[in-house]
């Protein structure tokens, strides 16, 4: 074999070997990054991040929230959807049963919370998909100016 051809073959083998090593490294790096990412349902949340209350009184405020928010949601549901926003129809309801109104409001709040969780999950999936697509498509601007 000619020395020039042998040198070209040797450099080609080195380049192919380097490409295979780079692909292997990228695949391993991708696997480790995906393992390090925290899944949507594995995130931990503390209720104190969502409760507006003075320090040390979170339990009392949460109890008040549990009693009042579903009750007012139930009243609002009855007024807007059942009484069709008519004050005369709304006054015809027997509003003496706190528990029934609270239970209606509880179901309304639960449905709204489930819808919110579903929308947050869709947003998380969409953002993750966009990051993955941005990683696959290289930047057209070489210097990212």
mmCIF file of C-alpha atoms in Angstrom:
data_model
loop_
_atom_site.group_PDB
_atom_site.id
_atom_site.type_symbol
_atom_site.label_atom_id
_atom_site.label_comp_id
_atom_site.label_asym_id
_atom_site.label_seq_id
_atom_site.Cartn_x
_atom_site.Cartn_y
_atom_site.Cartn_z
ATOM 1 C CA UNK A 1 0.000 0.000 0.000
ATOM 2 C CA UNK A 2 1.034 3.511 -0.689
ATOM 3 C CA UNK A 3 2.169 5.473 2.384
ATOM 4 C CA UNK A 4 -0.265 8.292 1.601
ATOM 5 C CA UNK A 5 -3.193 5.855 1.296
ATOM 6 C CA UNK A 6 -2.177 4.122 4.498
ATOM 7 C CA UNK A 7 -1.996 7.467 6.338
ATOM 8 C CA UNK A 8 -5.426 8.441 4.982
ATOM 9 C CA UNK A 9 -6.935 5.098 6.047
ATOM 10 C CA UNK A 10 -5.387 5.421 9.502
ATOM 11 C CA UNK A 11 -6.722 8.974 9.978
ATOM 12 C CA UNK A 12 -10.154 7.871 8.748
ATOM 13 C CA UNK A 13 -10.230 5.070 11.321
ATOM 14 C CA UNK A 14 -9.262 7.530 14.055
ATOM 15 C CA UNK A 15 -12.032 9.932 13.018
ATOM 16 C CA UNK A 16 -14.630 7.139 12.927
ATOM 17 C CA UNK A 17 -13.493 5.910 16.328
ATOM 18 C CA UNK A 18 -13.740 9.438 17.732
ATOM 19 C CA UNK A 19 -17.256 9.824 16.300
ATOM 20 C CA UNK A 20 -18.387 6.558 17.863
ATOM 21 C CA UNK A 21 -16.884 7.563 21.198
ATOM 22 C CA UNK A 22 -18.637 10.932 21.009
ATOM 23 C CA UNK A 23 -21.995 9.304 20.208
ATOM 24 C CA UNK A 24 -21.572 6.877 23.099
ATOM 25 C CA UNK A 25 -20.712 9.743 25.431
ATOM 26 C CA UNK A 26 -23.745 11.735 24.255
ATOM 27 C CA UNK A 27 -26.081 8.786 24.822
ATOM 28 C CA UNK A 28 -24.684 8.205 28.316
ATOM 29 C CA UNK A 29 -24.912 11.918 29.084
ATOM 30 C CA UNK A 30 -28.518 11.992 27.893
ATOM 31 C CA UNK A 31 -29.416 8.999 30.072
ATOM 32 C CA UNK A 32 -27.825 10.540 33.168
ATOM 33 C CA UNK A 33 -29.507 13.924 32.533
ATOM 34 C CA UNK A 34 -32.897 12.246 32.194
ATOM 35 C CA UNK A 35 -32.313 10.320 35.408
ATOM 36 C CA UNK A 36 -31.333 13.524 37.209
ATOM 37 C CA UNK A 37 -34.451 15.396 36.047
ATOM 38 C CA UNK A 38 -37.196 15.366 38.594
ATOM 39 C CA UNK A 39 -40.502 14.047 37.305
ATOM 40 C CA UNK A 40 -43.704 16.034 37.621
ATOM 41 C CA UNK A 41 -45.301 13.719 40.167
ATOM 42 C CA UNK A 42 -42.079 13.248 42.167
ATOM 43 C CA UNK A 43 -41.761 16.894 43.156
ATOM 44 C CA UNK A 44 -42.320 17.645 46.803
ATOM 45 C CA UNK A 45 -44.473 20.550 47.921
ATOM 46 C CA UNK A 46 -44.901 22.099 51.330
ATOM 47 C CA UNK A 47 -48.358 23.406 52.193
ATOM 48 C CA UNK A 48 -46.777 26.416 53.916
ATOM 49 C CA UNK A 49 -45.749 27.719 50.497
ATOM 50 C CA UNK A 50 -49.415 28.059 49.532
ATOM 51 C CA UNK A 51 -51.010 29.206 52.793
ATOM 52 C CA UNK A 52 -51.050 32.909 53.578
ATOM 53 C CA UNK A 53 -50.708 33.043 57.358
ATOM 54 C CA UNK A 54 -48.480 34.362 60.110
ATOM 55 C CA UNK A 55 -45.591 32.131 61.152
ATOM 56 C CA UNK A 56 -46.747 29.499 63.617
ATOM 57 C CA UNK A 57 -50.489 29.827 62.885
ATOM 58 C CA UNK A 58 -50.603 27.748 59.710
ATOM 59 C CA UNK A 59 -52.739 25.006 61.277
ATOM 60 C CA UNK A 60 -55.452 27.428 62.393
ATOM 61 C CA UNK A 61 -55.489 29.215 59.047
ATOM 62 C CA UNK A 62 -55.653 25.922 57.117
ATOM 63 C CA UNK A 63 -58.631 24.848 59.253
ATOM 64 C CA UNK A 64 -60.371 28.151 58.511
ATOM 65 C CA UNK A 65 -59.605 27.750 54.812
ATOM 66 C CA UNK A 66 -61.063 24.230 54.846
ATOM 67 C CA UNK A 67 -64.274 25.510 56.427
ATOM 68 C CA UNK A 68 -64.789 28.766 54.535
ATOM 69 C CA UNK A 69 -63.458 28.339 50.991
ATOM 70 C CA UNK A 70 -65.696 25.370 50.048
ATOM 71 C CA UNK A 71 -68.690 27.044 51.707
ATOM 72 C CA UNK A 72 -68.273 30.252 49.700
ATOM 73 C CA UNK A 73 -67.555 28.236 46.551
ATOM 74 C CA UNK A 74 -70.810 26.330 47.146
ATOM 75 C CA UNK A 75 -72.751 29.565 47.633
ATOM 76 C CA UNK A 76 -71.217 31.009 44.471
ATOM 77 C CA UNK A 77 -72.015 27.826 42.529
ATOM 78 C CA UNK A 78 -75.628 27.881 43.728
ATOM 79 C CA UNK A 79 -75.987 31.567 42.928
ATOM 80 C CA UNK A 80 -74.377 31.545 39.487
ATOM 81 C CA UNK A 81 -75.336 28.182 38.034
ATOM 82 C CA UNK A 82 -78.409 26.959 39.884
ATOM 83 C CA UNK A 83 -80.171 30.284 40.541
ATOM 84 C CA UNK A 84 -78.838 31.668 37.240
ATOM 85 C CA UNK A 85 -77.505 34.796 39.023
ATOM 86 C CA UNK A 86 -80.990 35.818 40.100
ATOM 87 C CA UNK A 87 -81.196 37.072 43.675
ATOM 88 C CA UNK A 88 -84.910 36.176 43.929
ATOM 89 C CA UNK A 89 -84.277 32.523 42.992
ATOM 90 C CA UNK A 90 -81.273 32.409 45.292
ATOM 91 C CA UNK A 91 -83.365 33.553 48.283
ATOM 92 C CA UNK A 92 -85.802 30.673 47.698
ATOM 93 C CA UNK A 93 -83.079 28.125 48.601
ATOM 94 C CA UNK A 94 -82.978 26.815 52.131
ATOM 95 C CA UNK A 95 -79.464 27.956 53.022
ATOM 96 C CA UNK A 96 -79.687 26.722 56.625
ATOM 97 C CA UNK A 97 -77.751 23.536 55.860
ATOM 98 C CA UNK A 98 -74.090 24.524 56.152
ATOM 99 C CA UNK A 99 -72.843 20.998 55.434
ATOM 100 C CA UNK A 100 -74.778 20.597 52.158
ATOM 101 C CA UNK A 101 -73.509 23.908 50.808
ATOM 102 C CA UNK A 102 -70.006 23.068 52.039
ATOM 103 C CA UNK A 103 -70.140 19.653 50.293
ATOM 104 C CA UNK A 104 -71.212 21.261 47.011
ATOM 105 C CA UNK A 105 -68.392 23.778 47.312
ATOM 106 C CA UNK A 106 -65.951 21.021 48.230
ATOM 107 C CA UNK A 107 -66.758 19.195 44.996
ATOM 108 C CA UNK A 108 -66.380 22.423 43.006
ATOM 109 C CA UNK A 109 -63.008 23.138 44.633
ATOM 110 C CA UNK A 110 -61.840 19.553 44.086
ATOM 111 C CA UNK A 111 -62.761 19.718 40.402
ATOM 112 C CA UNK A 112 -60.945 23.042 39.996
ATOM 113 C CA UNK A 113 -57.846 21.688 41.753
ATOM 114 C CA UNK A 114 -57.810 18.586 39.524
ATOM 115 C CA UNK A 115 -58.150 20.750 36.418
ATOM 116 C CA UNK A 116 -55.296 22.934 37.681
ATOM 117 C CA UNK A 117 -53.064 19.904 38.286
ATOM 118 C CA UNK A 118 -53.849 18.571 34.812
ATOM 119 C CA UNK A 119 -53.032 21.929 33.193
ATOM 120 C CA UNK A 120 -49.769 22.182 35.168
ATOM 121 C CA UNK A 121 -48.862 18.674 34.001
ATOM 122 C CA UNK A 122 -49.568 19.606 30.371
ATOM 123 C CA UNK A 123 -47.389 22.706 30.758
ATOM 124 C CA UNK A 124 -44.590 20.594 32.262
ATOM 125 C CA UNK A 125 -44.777 18.075 29.398
ATOM 126 C CA UNK A 126 -44.814 20.885 26.821
ATOM 127 C CA UNK A 127 -41.767 22.588 28.359
ATOM 128 C CA UNK A 128 -39.886 19.307 28.529
ATOM 129 C CA UNK A 129 -40.725 18.587 24.869
ATOM 130 C CA UNK A 130 -39.507 22.051 23.826
ATOM 131 C CA UNK A 131 -36.230 21.591 25.740
ATOM 132 C CA UNK A 132 -35.703 18.218 24.099
ATOM 133 C CA UNK A 133 -36.367 19.634 20.624
ATOM 134 C CA UNK A 134 -34.059 22.605 21.282
ATOM 135 C CA UNK A 135 -31.335 20.183 22.344
ATOM 136 C CA UNK A 136 -31.702 18.172 19.140
ATOM 137 C CA UNK A 137 -31.642 21.150 16.772
ATOM 138 C CA UNK A 138 -28.279 22.941 16.843
ATOM 139 C CA UNK A 139 -28.179 26.711 16.872
ATOM 140 C CA UNK A 140 -27.843 28.296 13.437
ATOM 141 C CA UNK A 141 -25.901 31.192 14.881
ATOM 142 C CA UNK A 142 -22.427 29.898 15.606
ATOM 143 C CA UNK A 143 -21.567 32.444 18.261
ATOM 144 C CA UNK A 144 -25.098 32.808 19.778
ATOM 145 C CA UNK A 145 -25.127 36.594 19.433
#
